[in-house]
Coordinates of C-alpha atoms in Angstrom, one line a residue:
X154 CA 104.8 113.5 126.4
X155 CA 101.8 115.3 125.0
X156 CA 99.6 116.8 127.7
X157 CA 96.6 118.0 125.7
X158 CA 93.3 116.1 125.8
X159 CA 93.0 116.5 122.1
X160 CA 96.4 115.0 121.4
X161 CA 95.9 112.1 123.7
X162 CA 92.4 111.4 122.1
X163 CA 94.0 111.3 118.7
X164 CA 96.1 108.3 119.8
X165 CA 93.0 106.1 119.8
X166 CA 92.3 106.6 116.1
X167 CA 95.3 104.5 115.6
X168 CA 95.7 100.7 116.2
X169 CA 99.0 100.9 118.0
X170 CA 101.7 103.4 118.9
X171 CA 105.0 102.2 120.2
X172 CA 107.6 104.5 121.9
X173 CA 111.2 103.2 121.6
X174 CA 114.2 104.2 123.7
X175 CA 117.6 102.6 123.7
X176 CA 119.9 104.2 126.3
X177 CA 123.3 102.9 125.0
X178 CA 122.8 104.4 121.5
X179 CA 120.5 107.3 122.4
X180 CA 117.7 106.0 120.1
X181 CA 114.4 107.7 120.5
X182 CA 111.8 106.6 118.0
X183 CA 108.1 106.2 117.6
X184 CA 106.4 103.5 115.5
X185 CA 102.8 104.2 114.6
X186 CA 100.4 101.7 113.1
X187 CA 97.1 103.3 111.9
X188 CA 95.6 100.0 110.8
X189 CA 96.7 96.5 109.9
X190 CA 93.2 95.3 108.8
X191 CA 94.5 94.7 105.2
X192 CA 97.9 93.2 106.4
X193 CA 101.2 94.3 108.0
X194 CA 101.6 98.0 108.3
X195 CA 104.1 99.2 105.6
X196 CA 105.7 102.7 105.6
X197 CA 109.1 104.3 105.9
X198 CA 111.2 105.5 108.7
X199 CA 111.8 109.3 108.9
X200 CA 114.8 110.5 110.7
X201 CA 114.3 114.1 111.6
X202 CA 115.3 116.7 114.3
X203 CA 111.9 117.3 115.7
X204 CA 111.6 120.2 118.0
X205 CA 109.8 118.1 120.6
X206 CA 108.5 114.6 121.2
X207 CA 105.0 115.9 120.7
X208 CA 105.9 117.1 117.2
X209 CA 107.4 113.7 116.4
X210 CA 104.3 111.9 117.6
X211 CA 102.0 114.2 115.5
X212 CA 104.1 113.4 112.4
X213 CA 104.1 109.7 113.1
X214 CA 100.3 109.7 113.5
X215 CA 99.7 111.7 110.4
X216 CA 102.1 109.7 108.2
X217 CA 100.9 106.3 109.3
X218 CA 97.3 107.3 108.5
X219 CA 98.4 108.5 105.1
X220 CA 100.1 105.3 104.4
X221 CA 97.0 103.2 105.3
X222 CA 95.1 105.2 102.6
X223 CA 97.9 105.0 100.1
X224 CA 98.3 101.2 100.5
X225 CA 94.5 100.6 100.5
X226 CA 93.6 102.6 97.4
X227 CA 96.7 101.2 95.6
X228 CA 95.4 97.7 96.1
X229 CA 98.2 96.6 98.4
X230 CA 97.5 94.0 101.1
X231 CA 99.2 96.2 103.6
X232 CA 98.0 98.5 106.4
X233 CA 99.5 101.8 107.2
X234 CA 102.6 102.3 109.4
X235 CA 105.2 104.8 109.7
X236 CA 108.1 105.4 112.1
X237 CA 110.0 108.5 113.2
X238 CA 113.5 108.7 114.7
X239 CA 114.1 111.9 116.6
X240 CA 117.5 113.4 115.9
X241 CA 119.7 115.0 113.2
X242 CA 120.6 112.3 110.7
X243 CA 123.8 114.1 109.9
X244 CA 125.2 113.9 113.5
X245 CA 123.0 111.4 115.4
X246 CA 122.8 108.5 113.0
X247 CA 125.1 105.6 113.8
X248 CA 125.1 101.9 112.8
X249 CA 124.6 101.0 116.5
X250 CA 121.5 103.2 116.7
X251 CA 120.1 101.8 113.5
X252 CA 120.6 98.2 114.7
X253 CA 118.9 99.2 118.0
X254 CA 116.0 100.5 116.0
X255 CA 115.9 97.3 113.9
X256 CA 115.4 95.3 117.2
X257 CA 112.4 97.4 118.1
X258 CA 110.9 96.8 114.6
X259 CA 111.6 93.0 115.0
X260 CA 110.0 93.0 118.4
X261 CA 106.6 93.7 116.6
X262 CA 106.9 90.3 114.8
X263 CA 106.1 91.6 111.4
X264 CA 103.2 93.9 112.2
X265 CA 105.3 96.8 110.9
X266 CA 107.5 96.7 107.8
X267 CA 109.8 99.6 107.4
X268 CA 111.5 101.2 104.4
X269 CA 113.3 104.5 103.6
X270 CA 111.9 108.0 104.1
X271 CA 113.2 111.5 104.8
X272 CA 116.7 111.2 106.4
X273 CA 117.0 107.4 105.8
X274 CA 118.5 105.7 102.7
X275 CA 119.1 102.3 101.1
X276 CA 122.4 101.9 103.1
X277 CA 120.6 102.6 106.3
X278 CA 118.0 99.9 105.6
X279 CA 120.8 97.5 105.0
X280 CA 122.0 98.2 108.5
X281 CA 118.5 98.0 110.0
X282 CA 118.1 94.7 108.3
X283 CA 120.9 93.2 110.3
X284 CA 118.7 93.0 113.2
X285 CA 115.2 92.6 111.7
X286 CA 113.6 90.7 108.8
X287 CA 111.1 93.5 108.3
X288 CA 113.2 96.1 106.6
X289 CA 112.6 96.8 102.9
X290 CA 114.2 99.3 100.5
X291 CA 117.5 97.5 100.9
X292 CA 120.3 97.4 98.3
X293 CA 120.3 94.7 95.6
X294 CA 123.4 93.3 97.3
X295 CA 121.2 92.7 100.4
X296 CA 118.3 91.1 98.5
X297 CA 116.4 94.4 98.1
X298 CA 115.1 96.5 95.1
X299 CA 117.4 99.5 95.5
X300 CA 116.2 102.9 94.1
X301 CA 112.4 103.1 94.1
X302 CA 112.3 106.0 91.7
X303 CA 112.0 103.8 88.6
X304 CA 108.7 102.4 89.5
X305 CA 107.5 105.6 91.2
X306 CA 107.9 107.4 87.8
X307 CA 106.4 104.5 85.9
X308 CA 103.3 104.6 88.3
X309 CA 102.9 108.3 87.7
X310 CA 103.0 107.7 84.0
X311 CA 100.3 105.1 84.3
X312 CA 98.2 107.4 86.4
X313 CA 98.6 110.1 83.8
X314 CA 97.5 107.7 80.9
X315 CA 94.3 106.8 82.9
X316 CA 93.7 110.5 83.5
X317 CA 94.1 111.2 79.8
X318 CA 91.7 108.4 78.9
X319 CA 89.2 109.9 81.4
X320 CA 89.4 113.4 80.0
X321 CA 90.1 112.9 76.2
X322 CA 88.9 109.3 75.7
X323 CA 92.4 107.9 74.8
X324 CA 94.8 106.6 77.4
X325 CA 97.8 108.2 75.7
X326 CA 99.8 111.5 76.0
X327 CA 100.6 111.5 72.2
X328 CA 100.1 115.0 70.9
X329 CA 99.8 116.5 74.3
X330 CA 102.0 118.9 76.2
X331 CA 103.0 117.9 79.7
X332 CA 104.7 120.4 82.1
X333 CA 106.9 118.8 84.8
X334 CA 107.9 120.8 87.8
X335 CA 110.9 119.2 89.3
X336 CA 113.2 116.9 87.3
X337 CA 115.1 115.0 89.9
X338 CA 115.1 111.2 89.8
X339 CA 111.4 110.7 89.3
X340 CA 110.8 113.8 87.0
X341 CA 113.7 112.7 84.8
X342 CA 112.4 109.2 84.4
X343 CA 108.8 110.4 83.9
X344 CA 110.2 112.7 81.1
X345 CA 111.4 109.6 79.2
X346 CA 108.1 107.7 79.5
X347 CA 106.3 110.8 78.1
X348 CA 108.6 111.4 75.2
X349 CA 108.5 107.7 74.3
X350 CA 104.6 108.1 74.3
X351 CA 104.8 110.9 71.8
X352 CA 104.2 113.8 74.2
X353 CA 105.9 117.2 74.3
X354 CA 107.5 118.0 77.6
X355 CA 108.1 121.4 79.3
X356 CA 110.1 121.5 82.5
X357 CA 111.4 123.6 85.2
X358 CA 113.6 123.1 88.4
X359 CA 115.3 125.3 90.8
X360 CA 118.5 123.3 90.2
X361 CA 120.2 124.3 87.0
X362 CA 122.4 121.2 87.1
X363 CA 119.3 119.0 87.0
X364 CA 117.9 120.9 83.9
X365 CA 121.3 120.7 82.2
X366 CA 121.5 117.0 82.7
X367 CA 118.0 116.4 81.4
X368 CA 118.5 118.5 78.3
X369 CA 121.7 116.8 77.6
X370 CA 119.8 113.5 77.4
X371 CA 116.6 114.9 75.8
X372 CA 117.4 118.0 73.8
X373 CA 113.8 118.2 72.5
X374 CA 112.6 119.2 76.0
X375 CA 111.7 122.8 76.6
X376 CA 112.9 124.6 79.8
X377 CA 111.1 127.5 81.4
X378 CA 112.3 129.7 84.2
X379 CA 109.8 129.1 87.0
X380 CA 106.9 127.1 88.4
X381 CA 104.7 130.1 87.8
X382 CA 105.6 130.3 84.2
X383 CA 105.1 126.5 83.8
X384 CA 101.7 126.5 85.6
X385 CA 100.3 129.4 83.6
X386 CA 101.7 128.0 80.3
X387 CA 99.9 126.3 77.5
X388 CA 100.2 122.7 78.9
X389 CA 97.6 120.0 78.8
X390 CA 98.9 118.2 82.0
X391 CA 100.7 119.7 85.0
X392 CA 102.9 117.3 86.8
X393 CA 104.3 118.5 90.2
X394 CA 107.3 116.3 91.0
X395 CA 109.2 118.3 93.6
X396 CA 108.0 119.5 97.0
X397 CA 104.7 119.1 98.7
X398 CA 102.1 122.0 98.8
X399 CA 102.5 122.4 95.0
X400 CA 98.8 123.2 94.5
X401 CA 98.4 126.5 96.5
X402 CA 95.6 128.8 95.7
X403 CA 97.7 131.0 93.3
X404 CA 98.9 128.0 91.3
X405 CA 95.3 126.5 91.0
X406 CA 93.9 129.8 89.7
X407 CA 96.6 130.2 87.0
X408 CA 96.5 126.7 85.8
X409 CA 95.5 126.1 82.1
X410 CA 96.1 122.4 82.2
X411 CA 93.1 120.0 82.1
X412 CA 94.9 117.4 84.3
X413 CA 97.1 117.5 87.3
X414 CA 99.1 114.3 87.9
X415 CA 102.5 114.3 89.5
X416 CA 104.8 112.5 91.9
X417 CA 105.1 115.1 94.7
X418 CA 103.6 114.2 98.0
X419 CA 100.8 116.2 99.8
X420 CA 100.1 118.5 96.8
X421 CA 96.8 119.8 98.2
X422 CA 97.5 122.8 100.4
X423 CA 93.9 122.6 101.9
X424 CA 92.1 119.4 102.2
X425 CA 88.4 118.5 102.7
X426 CA 85.3 120.7 102.1
X427 CA 86.1 124.0 100.5
X428 CA 89.7 122.9 99.9
X429 CA 92.1 122.7 96.9
X430 CA 90.6 119.6 95.4
X431 CA 87.1 121.3 95.3
X432 CA 88.5 124.4 93.5
X433 CA 90.3 122.2 90.9
X434 CA 86.9 120.4 90.3
X435 CA 85.1 123.8 89.9
X436 CA 87.7 124.9 87.4
X437 CA 87.3 121.7 85.4
X438 CA 90.7 120.3 86.3
X439 CA 91.0 116.6 86.7
X440 CA 93.2 115.8 89.7
X441 CA 94.9 112.4 89.9
X442 CA 95.4 112.0 93.7
X443 CA 99.1 112.0 94.5
X444 CA 99.0 109.3 97.1
X445 CA 97.6 106.9 94.5
X446 CA 99.7 107.7 91.3
X447 CA 103.1 107.9 93.3
X448 CA 102.5 104.5 95.0
X449 CA 105.0 102.7 92.7
X450 CA 107.7 103.1 95.3
X451 CA 105.8 101.4 98.1
X452 CA 104.6 98.7 95.7
X453 CA 108.3 98.2 94.9
X454 CA 109.4 97.8 98.5
X455 CA 106.4 95.6 99.2
X456 CA 107.5 93.2 96.5
X457 CA 110.8 92.6 98.4
X458 CA 108.8 90.6 101.0
X459 CA 108.4 88.0 98.3
X460 CA 112.0 88.2 97.2
X461 CA 112.2 91.1 94.8
X462 CA 111.4 90.5 91.1
X463 CA 111.4 93.7 89.0
X464 CA 109.1 92.5 86.3
X465 CA 106.6 91.3 89.0
X466 CA 106.8 94.6 90.8
X467 CA 106.4 96.5 87.5
X468 CA 103.3 94.4 86.7
X469 CA 101.9 95.4 90.0
X470 CA 102.7 99.1 89.5
X471 CA 100.9 99.0 86.2
X472 CA 97.7 98.4 88.3
X473 CA 97.8 102.1 89.2
X474 CA 96.3 102.7 85.7
X475 CA 93.0 100.8 86.6
X476 CA 93.1 102.2 90.2
X477 CA 93.2 105.7 88.8
X478 CA 90.4 105.0 86.3
X479 CA 88.3 103.7 89.2
X480 CA 88.9 106.7 91.4
X481 CA 88.1 109.3 88.7
X482 CA 84.9 107.3 87.6
X483 CA 83.7 107.1 91.2
X484 CA 84.3 110.8 91.7
X485 CA 82.0 111.5 88.7
X486 CA 79.4 108.9 89.8
X487 CA 79.2 110.3 93.3
X488 CA 79.6 113.9 92.5
X489 CA 82.6 114.4 94.6
X490 CA 86.2 115.3 94.1
X491 CA 88.8 112.7 93.2
X492 CA 90.6 113.2 96.5
X493 CA 87.3 112.4 98.4
X494 CA 86.7 109.4 96.1
X495 CA 90.1 107.9 96.7
X496 CA 89.7 108.3 100.5
X497 CA 86.2 106.7 100.3
X498 CA 87.4 103.8 98.3
X499 CA 90.4 103.3 100.7
X500 CA 88.0 103.3 103.7
X501 CA 85.6 100.9 102.1
X502 CA 88.4 98.5 101.4
X503 CA 89.8 98.7 105.0
X504 CA 86.2 98.3 106.3
X505 CA 85.6 95.2 104.2
X506 CA 88.7 93.4 105.6
X507 CA 88.3 90.2 107.7
X508 CA 86.3 90.6 111.0
X509 CA 89.4 90.4 113.2
X510 CA 90.5 93.8 111.9
X511 CA 94.2 93.3 113.1
X512 CA 97.1 91.5 111.4
X513 CA 98.9 89.1 113.8
X514 CA 102.1 87.1 113.2
X515 CA 101.7 83.4 112.3
X516 CA 104.0 80.3 112.6
X517 CA 107.7 81.0 113.4
X518 CA 110.0 81.5 110.4
X519 CA 113.1 81.4 112.5
X520 CA 115.6 84.0 113.9
X521 CA 117.8 86.5 112.4
X522 CA 121.3 87.4 113.7
X523 CA 121.1 88.9 117.1
X524 CA 117.3 88.4 117.4
X525 CA 115.3 85.6 119.1
X526 CA 112.9 83.7 117.0
X527 CA 109.6 85.5 116.5
X528 CA 106.4 84.0 115.0
X529 CA 105.8 85.4 111.6
X530 CA 103.7 84.6 108.5
X531 CA 104.8 86.0 105.2
X532 CA 103.0 89.3 104.6
X533 CA 100.8 89.0 101.5
X534 CA 101.8 91.0 98.4
X535 CA 99.5 92.7 95.9
X536 CA 97.3 90.1 94.4

């Protein structure tokens, strides 16, 4: 495991780090809990062929911290957790390995609640749920919510409406032009929300089949050939909805949009002082933090803990509108970037949690198949 003093010291910014190894199946996994001050840590499981255990640990630490901030600023009563399984999901993933992983999740008694991430899917969570009660993102047949892109897109739309209200005084995209980079599941559904609101939509995607499918459904959409053309075009809102790192220096300089609000994760190439968010602010571009506006997916899976109800989850996702307004207002009041404001509000919420600072299981709710009874209190949902 890591040998550097710097890496070892970074463990102690996190509440708990669990190394999991099951010899019969070959499972090697790491579960990282950054904080459970607000409730059980919630975050997905990434199945990835890391080059080393050190690389896997670094990813788990980084991702669990990010989930703590996402859940806190979105108003969820959940802490930040994340897990990584070391291996190639195409060759190493087996039902037996996933069940072994579920037993490790179960052993934490509900302090960590998992879901899908890179390399894991709804069908995988169905298997994991055979040995733990704390797997969300399951299929509807298994009592889950299924595909989370529906509420992810809706949350981005609500964040965009809030941003429009902040910039133009009216929380609507009617009469505005929105440029969407990436029209996969989320981008396609976001397009529908925007057209229904009266916006004009311009799109691009590296996959021609995705563009063709979108235009077949919405022939009024305009297609451009590249992200560069889209970003430098005459759009009011720029919505990155594909890969991370969308806001590199060149893109930020060519932007003509007044608002950036999209579903892609980790849009800021450089964070902190002197970073991408500061340059956007200097150029008069309002940035809706990605980890806030794309929180509809995590809100959806958290709702499964109460027995999934789509309308209830949709109502909770609608709260992204007020949360985005608050972040943008706080940024103006404090003279800081919206990214800093979102981080500060998340930190303030975590710091204001109960004095114990750690979520622990409560009275037993009984065993699941193949698992001994473990004390557990129902994790609270978004109030």
